[in-house]
Amino acid sequence: MKNLKYIYPIIIAFALFSCKAKEKTEGTKKQANILLLLADDMGYGELGSYGQERIQTPVLDNLTKQGMRFTDFYAGNAVCSPSRAVLMTGKSSSFNTIRGNSGHFDNDRWMRVALKKDDVTMAEMLGQAGYQTGFVGKWHLGDPNDVSTWAHNRGFDYAVQEQWGSRFGGLEFDERMHRINGMQDSIFYDVNEWECLDDFRTNLAFNWLDKLNTEKPFFLFMSYRAPHGHEYTIGNNTLYQDKDWPEAERLHASKITLLDKQVGRMLAKLEDLGELDNTLIIFTSDNGAHKEGRGHSPNFFKSNGKLKGIKRDMYEGGIRVPMIAYWNGHIKAGSTSHHISSAQDLMPTFAEVAGITIPEASNGVSILPALTGEEQMEHEFLNWEFQLDGWYRLMPTGGFRQSARMGKWKAVRYGIDSPTELYDLNNDIKEQHNIAAKHPEIVEMMELAFKNRSENDAFPEGGVILDYKPSDRYKSAQQ
């Protein structure tokens, strides 16, 4: 495709150095670097290596060929804040401080919930092990009015984050202004100067990488913007102009292809720095595909493949996401893993890579054995819970959603007084046939998994029931 000519040199370069992969060496001078790449709202079916046929993602497809593709990897939750909280702390959603984009407080106020001070973050863990830690992008785990909860004060030596203001006043922020190391400095994003927001952010990461101590390992968390629906304008509008697609879909596809390009730029940068061969790279998404933005539909590109549901759903389409792992000499090229795992497992994995103790609060399981072809410990089950916030919707059943995965079995329940649905994912990946009535013993086990949780005042079990008028809800929220 002529619109993608600019990507091919990156692909060729990556293919060349991939072909020169060295055998695992002994006596490495320093611990492995860790590069975590997180897409925002990317569905299971939006990469070529996961079945996408129209959106071009050559870099990530080639990375899959050189690394490992996970078929059964799950996000920490079905929407950004609680999912990122699981990723950062290694604690599953039912034990996490954050279980929805907003928590419920007195006077029917819904507000952002920040990680607690005693929630050990991935960056704090790796920093204590001697890693240089960097973060660029969307944080979504803090209080806008409390800089101590921002990324720079939660373990990142270098942190550049966009910051949205609070619904209840306080500090005001321009979303285009990126704060560097809390409030110490800032830099403005001009959409006309960059191909997309992720292009701008990748350059900021390069600035940090160029200044690192080469004798010490680094951990870089790139929290990308694409393909989130609220990036309405990008600088490069040349892609897919030859397609007879609605403008919202052309924009959506362009953001994904441009994100793919930024991953290619990052790989080339690591190669230039001589760090690629000693870097574990993980690419994944914070939740399933969305239907946000100005007219975008996840059905247009089959963004979740065959999976049911989208962002905010506890069905597979809301939480099962792509996951690609690459580590030269450690991960077998072109391999596939069907290991059932989740974002809570990445923190223990990184701890094992760094040779340090996994934080006690984490209930994840290191997947390093799966990555390196060794015998892998399995989860007895995975479970999720999610609280819809009450800003834009009435919630007569509390907005409380749960799901659990146990081997081939998947259970879903929207509302604790609602019947539990049960699906056999081996034979019904689309979750179309509820067979709960045929397997009451499995349903009972799944409902026990739903009870595997801790109490949380902002996200109570059963959720928060709202049955008043939207106008009253808005009025009470402003009090």
Coordinates of C-alpha atoms in Angstrom, one line a residue:
M1 CA 0.0 0.0 0.0
K2 CA 1.5 3.3 -1.1
N3 CA 0.5 5.1 2.2
L4 CA 2.7 2.7 4.1
K5 CA 6.0 3.1 2.2
Y6 CA 7.5 5.1 5.1
I7 CA 7.1 2.0 7.4
Y8 CA 9.0 -0.5 5.3
P9 CA 12.5 0.7 6.1
I10 CA 11.8 0.1 9.8
I11 CA 10.4 -3.4 9.0
I12 CA 13.4 -4.3 6.9
A13 CA 15.9 -3.0 9.6
F14 CA 14.1 -5.0 12.3
A15 CA 14.1 -8.1 10.2
L16 CA 17.8 -7.8 9.5
F17 CA 18.8 -7.5 13.1
S18 CA 16.2 -10.2 14.1
C19 CA 17.9 -12.5 11.7
K20 CA 21.1 -12.0 13.6
A21 CA 19.6 -13.1 16.9
K22 CA 22.3 -14.3 19.2
E23 CA 22.1 -17.3 21.4
K24 CA 21.5 -16.7 25.1
T25 CA 24.8 -15.5 26.6
E26 CA 26.3 -16.2 30.0
G27 CA 27.7 -13.5 32.2
T28 CA 25.6 -10.6 31.0
K29 CA 27.0 -7.5 32.5
K30 CA 23.7 -6.1 33.6
Q31 CA 20.1 -7.2 34.2
A32 CA 17.7 -7.2 31.3
N33 CA 16.0 -3.9 30.4
I34 CA 12.2 -4.0 30.3
L35 CA 10.0 -2.2 27.8
L36 CA 6.3 -2.2 28.4
L37 CA 4.1 -0.9 25.5
L38 CA 0.5 -0.4 26.3
A39 CA -2.2 0.5 23.7
D40 CA -5.3 2.3 24.8
D41 CA -8.5 0.5 24.0
M42 CA -7.0 -1.8 21.3
G43 CA -9.3 -4.8 20.6
Y44 CA -8.2 -8.4 20.3
G45 CA -8.7 -8.4 16.5
E46 CA -7.0 -5.1 15.6
L47 CA -3.6 -6.4 14.7
G48 CA -2.7 -8.4 11.6
S49 CA -1.2 -11.1 13.8
Y50 CA -4.5 -11.5 15.6
G51 CA -6.6 -11.7 12.4
Q52 CA -7.0 -8.1 11.3
E53 CA -7.3 -7.9 7.5
R54 CA -7.7 -4.2 6.7
I55 CA -5.7 -2.2 9.2
Q56 CA -2.0 -2.4 8.5
T57 CA 0.3 -3.2 11.5
P58 CA 3.5 -4.6 9.9
V59 CA 5.9 -3.8 12.7
L60 CA 3.8 -5.5 15.4
D61 CA 3.1 -8.4 13.1
N62 CA 6.8 -8.9 12.5
L63 CA 7.5 -8.6 16.2
T64 CA 5.0 -11.4 16.7
K65 CA 7.0 -13.5 14.2
Q66 CA 10.2 -12.8 16.1
G67 CA 8.6 -13.4 19.5
M68 CA 5.6 -15.0 21.2
R69 CA 1.9 -14.5 20.7
F70 CA -0.5 -15.1 23.6
T71 CA -4.0 -16.2 22.7
D72 CA -5.5 -16.2 26.2
F73 CA -4.1 -13.0 27.8
Y74 CA -6.5 -10.7 29.7
A75 CA -6.4 -7.1 30.7
G76 CA -6.7 -6.2 34.4
N77 CA -10.2 -4.9 33.8
A78 CA -12.6 -3.7 31.2
V79 CA -11.8 0.0 31.3
C80 CA -8.6 2.1 31.7
S81 CA -8.1 3.2 35.3
P82 CA -8.9 -0.2 37.0
S83 CA -7.0 -2.1 34.3
R84 CA -3.9 0.1 34.7
A85 CA -4.1 -0.3 38.5
V86 CA -3.9 -4.1 38.1
L87 CA -1.0 -3.7 35.8
M88 CA 0.9 -1.3 38.1
T89 CA 0.4 -3.2 41.4
G90 CA 0.1 -6.9 40.4
K91 CA -3.1 -7.1 42.3
S92 CA -6.3 -8.4 40.6
S93 CA -9.3 -6.1 40.2
S94 CA -11.2 -7.7 43.1
F95 CA -8.4 -6.8 45.5
N96 CA -7.3 -3.5 44.0
T97 CA -7.7 0.0 45.3
I98 CA -9.2 1.1 41.9
R99 CA -12.1 -0.9 40.4
G100 CA -13.7 1.7 38.1
N101 CA -12.9 4.9 36.4
S102 CA -14.5 6.7 39.3
G103 CA -15.4 5.7 42.8
H104 CA -18.6 6.6 44.8
F105 CA -18.3 9.0 47.7
D106 CA -20.7 10.9 50.0
N107 CA -23.4 13.1 48.4
D108 CA -23.5 10.9 45.3
R109 CA -20.2 12.3 44.1
W110 CA -18.1 10.1 41.7
M111 CA -14.4 11.0 41.8
R112 CA -11.1 9.6 40.5
V113 CA -9.6 7.2 43.0
A114 CA -5.8 7.2 43.4
L115 CA -3.6 4.3 44.3
K116 CA -2.9 4.2 48.0
K117 CA 0.6 5.1 49.3
D118 CA 1.1 1.5 50.4
D119 CA 0.3 0.1 46.9
V120 CA 3.7 -0.8 45.7
T121 CA 4.0 0.0 42.0
M122 CA 5.9 -1.8 39.3
A123 CA 8.3 1.2 39.0
E124 CA 8.9 1.4 42.8
M125 CA 9.7 -2.3 42.8
L126 CA 12.2 -2.1 39.9
G127 CA 13.7 1.2 41.1
Q128 CA 14.6 -0.5 44.3
A129 CA 16.4 -3.1 42.3
G130 CA 18.6 -0.5 40.6
Y131 CA 16.5 0.1 37.5
Q132 CA 16.3 3.5 35.8
T133 CA 12.5 4.0 35.4
G134 CA 10.7 6.1 32.8
F135 CA 7.0 6.7 32.0
V136 CA 5.4 8.5 29.1
G137 CA 1.7 8.9 28.4
K138 CA -1.6 8.3 30.2
W139 CA -1.3 7.6 33.9
H140 CA -5.0 7.7 35.1
L141 CA -4.0 6.4 38.6
G142 CA -3.9 9.6 40.6
D143 CA -5.8 12.5 42.0
P144 CA -5.5 15.5 39.6
N145 CA -5.1 17.8 42.7
D146 CA -2.5 15.7 44.5
V147 CA 0.8 15.6 42.7
S148 CA 2.1 13.0 45.1
T149 CA -0.2 10.5 43.4
W150 CA 1.2 11.2 39.9
A151 CA 3.6 8.9 38.1
H152 CA 6.8 10.7 39.0
N153 CA 6.0 10.3 42.7
R154 CA 5.1 6.6 42.3
G155 CA 8.5 5.3 41.4
F156 CA 9.3 6.8 38.0
D157 CA 12.6 8.8 37.8
Y158 CA 11.3 10.4 34.6
A159 CA 7.6 10.8 34.0
V160 CA 5.7 12.7 31.3
Q161 CA 2.0 12.5 31.6
E162 CA -1.1 14.2 30.3
Q163 CA -3.3 15.4 33.2
W164 CA -7.0 16.0 33.2
G165 CA -8.7 18.3 35.7
S166 CA -11.0 17.3 38.5
R167 CA -14.8 17.4 38.0
F168 CA -14.9 19.3 41.3
G169 CA -12.5 22.1 40.7
G170 CA -9.0 22.5 41.8
L171 CA -6.0 22.5 39.4
E172 CA -6.9 23.3 35.8
F173 CA -5.1 21.5 33.0
D174 CA -4.8 21.8 29.3
E175 CA -4.9 18.2 27.9
R176 CA -2.3 19.2 25.3
M177 CA 0.1 20.2 28.0
H178 CA 2.3 17.3 29.2
R179 CA 3.7 17.6 32.7
I180 CA 7.3 16.5 33.2
N181 CA 8.1 15.0 36.6
G182 CA 5.0 16.2 38.3
M183 CA 4.7 20.0 38.2
Q184 CA 8.4 20.6 37.7
D185 CA 8.1 21.4 33.9
S186 CA 5.8 21.0 31.0
I187 CA 5.8 20.7 27.2
F188 CA 3.0 21.5 24.8
Y189 CA 1.7 19.1 22.2
D190 CA 0.9 20.8 18.9
V191 CA -1.1 18.4 16.7
N192 CA 0.1 20.2 13.5
E193 CA 3.8 19.4 14.3
W194 CA 3.4 15.6 14.8
E195 CA 1.9 12.7 12.9
C196 CA -0.1 11.8 16.1
L197 CA 0.1 12.1 19.8
D198 CA 2.1 8.9 20.1
D199 CA 4.7 10.3 17.7
F200 CA 5.2 13.2 20.0
R201 CA 5.4 11.0 23.1
T202 CA 7.9 8.6 21.4
N203 CA 10.3 11.5 20.9
L204 CA 10.0 12.4 24.6
A205 CA 11.0 8.8 25.5
F206 CA 14.0 9.1 23.2
N207 CA 15.2 12.1 25.0
W208 CA 15.2 10.1 28.2
L209 CA 16.8 7.0 26.7
D210 CA 19.7 9.2 25.3
K211 CA 20.6 10.3 28.8
L212 CA 20.6 7.0 30.6
N213 CA 23.5 5.4 32.4
T214 CA 24.4 2.5 30.1
E215 CA 25.8 0.5 33.0
K216 CA 22.4 0.2 34.6
P217 CA 19.2 -1.5 33.3
F218 CA 16.1 0.5 32.5
F219 CA 12.4 0.1 32.7
L220 CA 10.3 2.2 30.3
F221 CA 6.5 2.2 30.3
M222 CA 5.1 3.7 27.1
S223 CA 1.4 4.3 27.8
Y224 CA 0.2 5.1 24.3
R225 CA -2.9 7.0 23.2
A226 CA -4.1 5.0 20.2
P227 CA -6.6 3.9 19.4
H228 CA -8.6 5.7 22.1
G229 CA -11.6 7.4 20.6
H230 CA -11.0 10.9 22.1
E231 CA -8.0 11.7 19.9
Y232 CA -10.2 13.3 17.3
T233 CA -7.5 15.0 15.3
I234 CA -4.1 13.7 14.1
G235 CA -1.3 15.4 12.1
N236 CA -1.0 12.7 9.4
N237 CA -4.2 12.5 7.4
T238 CA -2.7 10.8 4.3
L239 CA -3.4 7.2 5.4
Y240 CA -6.2 5.1 3.8
Q241 CA -7.4 8.0 1.7
D242 CA -7.8 5.5 -1.1
K243 CA -10.4 3.6 0.9
D244 CA -14.1 4.2 0.7
W245 CA -14.5 4.2 4.5
P246 CA -16.4 6.6 6.8
E247 CA -14.1 9.3 8.1
A248 CA -14.4 8.0 11.7
E249 CA -13.1 4.6 10.6
R250 CA -10.3 6.0 8.5
L251 CA -9.2 8.0 11.5
H252 CA -9.4 4.9 13.7
A253 CA -7.3 2.8 11.3
S254 CA -4.8 5.6 10.9
K255 CA -4.2 5.8 14.6
I256 CA -3.5 2.1 14.9
T257 CA -1.1 2.1 11.9
L258 CA 0.7 5.2 13.2
L259 CA 1.0 3.5 16.6
D260 CA 2.5 0.6 14.9
K261 CA 5.1 3.0 13.3
Q262 CA 6.0 4.3 16.8
V263 CA 6.7 0.8 18.0
G264 CA 9.0 0.4 15.0
R265 CA 10.8 3.7 15.8
M266 CA 11.3 2.4 19.4
L267 CA 12.7 -0.9 18.3
A268 CA 15.1 0.9 15.9
K269 CA 16.1 3.3 18.7
L270 CA 17.0 0.4 21.0
E271 CA 19.0 -1.2 18.3
D272 CA 20.9 2.1 17.7
L273 CA 21.6 2.2 21.5
G274 CA 22.8 -1.4 21.5
E275 CA 20.1 -2.3 24.0
L276 CA 17.6 -4.4 21.9
D277 CA 19.3 -7.7 22.5
N278 CA 19.1 -7.2 26.3
T279 CA 15.5 -6.0 26.5
L280 CA 12.3 -7.9 27.3
I281 CA 9.5 -6.2 25.3
I282 CA 5.8 -6.7 26.1
F283 CA 3.1 -5.2 24.0
T284 CA -0.6 -5.4 25.1
S285 CA -3.7 -3.3 25.6
D286 CA -5.6 -2.0 28.7
N287 CA -9.0 -3.4 27.6
G288 CA -11.0 -4.4 24.6
A289 CA -12.1 -2.3 21.6
H290 CA -14.3 0.7 22.1
K291 CA -17.2 2.4 20.3
E292 CA -16.3 5.9 21.4
G293 CA -15.4 8.9 19.3
R294 CA -17.4 10.5 16.6
G295 CA -19.1 7.7 14.8
H296 CA -16.7 4.8 15.1
S297 CA -18.1 1.3 15.4
P298 CA -16.0 -1.7 16.6
N299 CA -18.0 -3.8 14.1
F300 CA -16.5 -2.0 11.1
F301 CA -13.1 -3.7 11.4
K302 CA -14.2 -6.6 13.5
S303 CA -12.1 -5.0 16.2
N304 CA -12.6 -7.8 18.7
G305 CA -12.6 -10.6 16.2
K306 CA -15.1 -13.3 17.2
L307 CA -15.3 -12.1 20.8
K308 CA -18.5 -10.9 22.4
G309 CA -18.7 -7.5 24.0
I310 CA -16.5 -4.4 24.0
K311 CA -14.8 -2.0 26.5
R312 CA -16.7 -2.0 29.9
D313 CA -18.0 -5.5 29.2
M314 CA -17.0 -8.6 31.3
Y315 CA -17.5 -10.8 28.2
E316 CA -14.3 -11.8 26.3
G317 CA -14.4 -8.7 24.0
G318 CA -14.1 -6.4 27.0
I319 CA -11.1 -8.0 28.7
R320 CA -9.2 -10.5 26.4
V321 CA -6.5 -8.5 24.6
P322 CA -3.5 -9.0 22.4
M323 CA -0.2 -9.7 24.1
I324 CA 3.1 -10.0 22.3
A325 CA 6.5 -10.8 24.0
Y326 CA 9.9 -10.4 22.5
W327 CA 13.3 -11.1 24.1
N328 CA 16.2 -12.0 21.9
G329 CA 17.8 -15.4 22.8
H330 CA 15.2 -16.1 25.5
I331 CA 11.8 -16.3 23.7
K332 CA 11.4 -18.7 20.8
A333 CA 10.7 -16.8 17.5
G334 CA 7.2 -17.5 16.0
S335 CA 5.9 -19.2 19.1
T336 CA 2.4 -19.2 20.5
S337 CA 1.3 -19.6 24.1
H338 CA -2.2 -20.6 25.2
H339 CA -1.4 -20.0 28.8
I340 CA -4.3 -18.3 30.6
S341 CA -2.8 -15.2 32.1
S342 CA -3.6 -11.6 33.0
A343 CA -2.1 -8.1 33.6
Q344 CA -1.6 -8.9 37.2
D345 CA 1.1 -11.5 36.1
L346 CA 3.4 -8.9 34.5
M347 CA 4.7 -7.4 37.8
P348 CA 5.8 -10.9 39.1
T349 CA 7.3 -11.6 35.7
F350 CA 9.3 -8.4 35.8
A351 CA 10.4 -9.2 39.3
E352 CA 11.7 -12.6 38.3
V353 CA 13.5 -11.1 35.3
A354 CA 15.1 -8.5 37.6
G355 CA 16.1 -11.3 40.1
I356 CA 14.1 -9.8 43.0
T357 CA 11.4 -10.8 45.3
I358 CA 7.8 -10.5 44.1
P359 CA 5.8 -8.0 46.4
E360 CA 3.7 -9.9 48.9
A361 CA 0.5 -8.0 47.9
S362 CA 0.6 -9.3 44.3
N363 CA -1.6 -12.2 43.5
G364 CA -0.2 -12.6 40.0
V365 CA 1.9 -15.5 38.8
S366 CA 5.2 -14.9 36.9
I367 CA 4.9 -16.0 33.3
L368 CA 8.6 -16.1 32.7
P369 CA 8.6 -19.9 32.4
A370 CA 6.0 -19.7 29.7
L371 CA 8.1 -17.1 27.9
T372 CA 11.2 -19.2 28.0
G373 CA 9.7 -22.6 27.3
E374 CA 9.8 -23.9 30.8
E375 CA 7.0 -25.6 32.9
Q376 CA 4.5 -22.9 33.8
M377 CA 2.4 -22.6 37.0
E378 CA -1.3 -22.2 36.2
H379 CA -3.9 -20.0 37.9
E380 CA -6.6 -21.9 39.7
F381 CA -8.9 -19.2 38.3
L382 CA -8.9 -15.5 37.3
N383 CA -11.7 -13.2 38.4
W384 CA -12.7 -9.6 37.6
E385 CA -15.0 -7.1 39.1
F386 CA -15.9 -3.7 37.7
Q387 CA -18.0 -0.7 38.8
L388 CA -19.6 1.5 36.2
D389 CA -19.6 5.1 37.4
G390 CA -22.8 7.0 37.8
W391 CA -22.0 10.1 35.7
Y392 CA -23.9 9.3 32.6
R393 CA -26.2 6.3 33.4
L394 CA -28.8 5.1 35.8
M395 CA -27.8 1.8 37.5
P396 CA -30.8 0.0 39.0
T397 CA -28.6 -3.1 39.5
G398 CA -25.7 -1.1 41.0
G399 CA -23.5 -1.1 37.9
F400 CA -21.5 -4.0 39.4
R401 CA -20.1 -6.5 36.8
Q402 CA -18.2 -9.7 37.4
S403 CA -16.6 -12.5 35.4
A404 CA -14.3 -15.4 36.1
R405 CA -12.2 -17.8 34.0
M406 CA -11.4 -21.3 35.2
G407 CA -9.8 -23.5 32.5
K408 CA -12.2 -23.7 29.6
W409 CA -15.1 -22.2 31.7
K410 CA -16.1 -18.6 31.7
A411 CA -18.8 -17.1 34.0
V412 CA -20.4 -13.6 33.8
R413 CA -22.7 -11.8 36.1
Y414 CA -24.1 -8.3 35.9
G415 CA -25.5 -7.6 39.3
I416 CA -25.0 -9.9 42.3
D417 CA -28.8 -10.7 42.3
S418 CA -28.7 -11.7 38.6
P419 CA -28.2 -15.3 37.5
T420 CA -24.7 -16.4 36.6
E421 CA -24.1 -17.1 33.0
L422 CA -21.7 -19.9 32.1
Y423 CA -19.9 -20.6 28.8
D424 CA -17.5 -23.3 27.5
L425 CA -14.9 -21.2 25.7
N426 CA -13.4 -24.3 24.0
N427 CA -16.6 -24.8 22.1
D428 CA -18.2 -21.4 22.3
I429 CA -15.6 -18.6 22.1
K430 CA -18.4 -16.2 21.1
E431 CA -20.2 -16.7 24.4
Q432 CA -23.5 -17.3 22.7
H433 CA -24.8 -20.4 24.6
N434 CA -25.4 -20.0 28.3
I435 CA -25.1 -23.6 29.7
A436 CA -25.4 -22.7 33.4
A437 CA -28.5 -24.9 33.9
K438 CA -26.5 -27.9 32.7
H439 CA -23.6 -27.4 35.1
P440 CA -24.8 -26.2 38.5
E441 CA -21.6 -27.5 40.2
I442 CA -19.4 -25.3 37.9
V443 CA -21.7 -22.3 38.5
E444 CA -21.2 -22.8 42.3
M445 CA -17.5 -22.8 41.9
M446 CA -17.6 -19.7 39.8
E447 CA -19.7 -17.9 42.3
L448 CA -17.1 -18.7 45.0
A449 CA -14.6 -17.1 42.7
F450 CA -16.7 -14.0 42.5
K451 CA -16.5 -13.9 46.3
N452 CA -12.7 -13.8 46.1
R453 CA -12.4 -10.1 46.9
S454 CA -11.6 -7.5 49.6
E455 CA -13.9 -4.8 50.8
N456 CA -13.6 -1.4 49.2
D457 CA -15.7 1.6 50.3
A458 CA -15.5 3.4 47.0
F459 CA -16.4 0.3 45.1
P460 CA -18.8 -1.7 47.3
E461 CA -19.9 -5.3 46.5
G462 CA -23.1 -5.1 44.6
G463 CA -22.3 -1.6 43.3
V464 CA -24.1 1.7 43.8
I465 CA -27.8 1.7 42.9
L466 CA -28.9 5.0 41.2
D467 CA -32.6 5.4 40.3
Y468 CA -33.0 9.2 40.2
K469 CA -33.3 11.5 37.2
P470 CA -30.2 12.4 35.3
S471 CA -30.8 16.1 36.0
D472 CA -30.8 15.3 39.7
R473 CA -27.7 13.2 39.4
Y474 CA -25.8 16.0 37.7
K475 CA -27.0 18.5 40.3
S476 CA -26.0 16.4 43.3
A477 CA -22.6 15.7 41.7
Q478 CA -21.9 19.4 41.7
Q479 CA -22.6 19.9 45.4

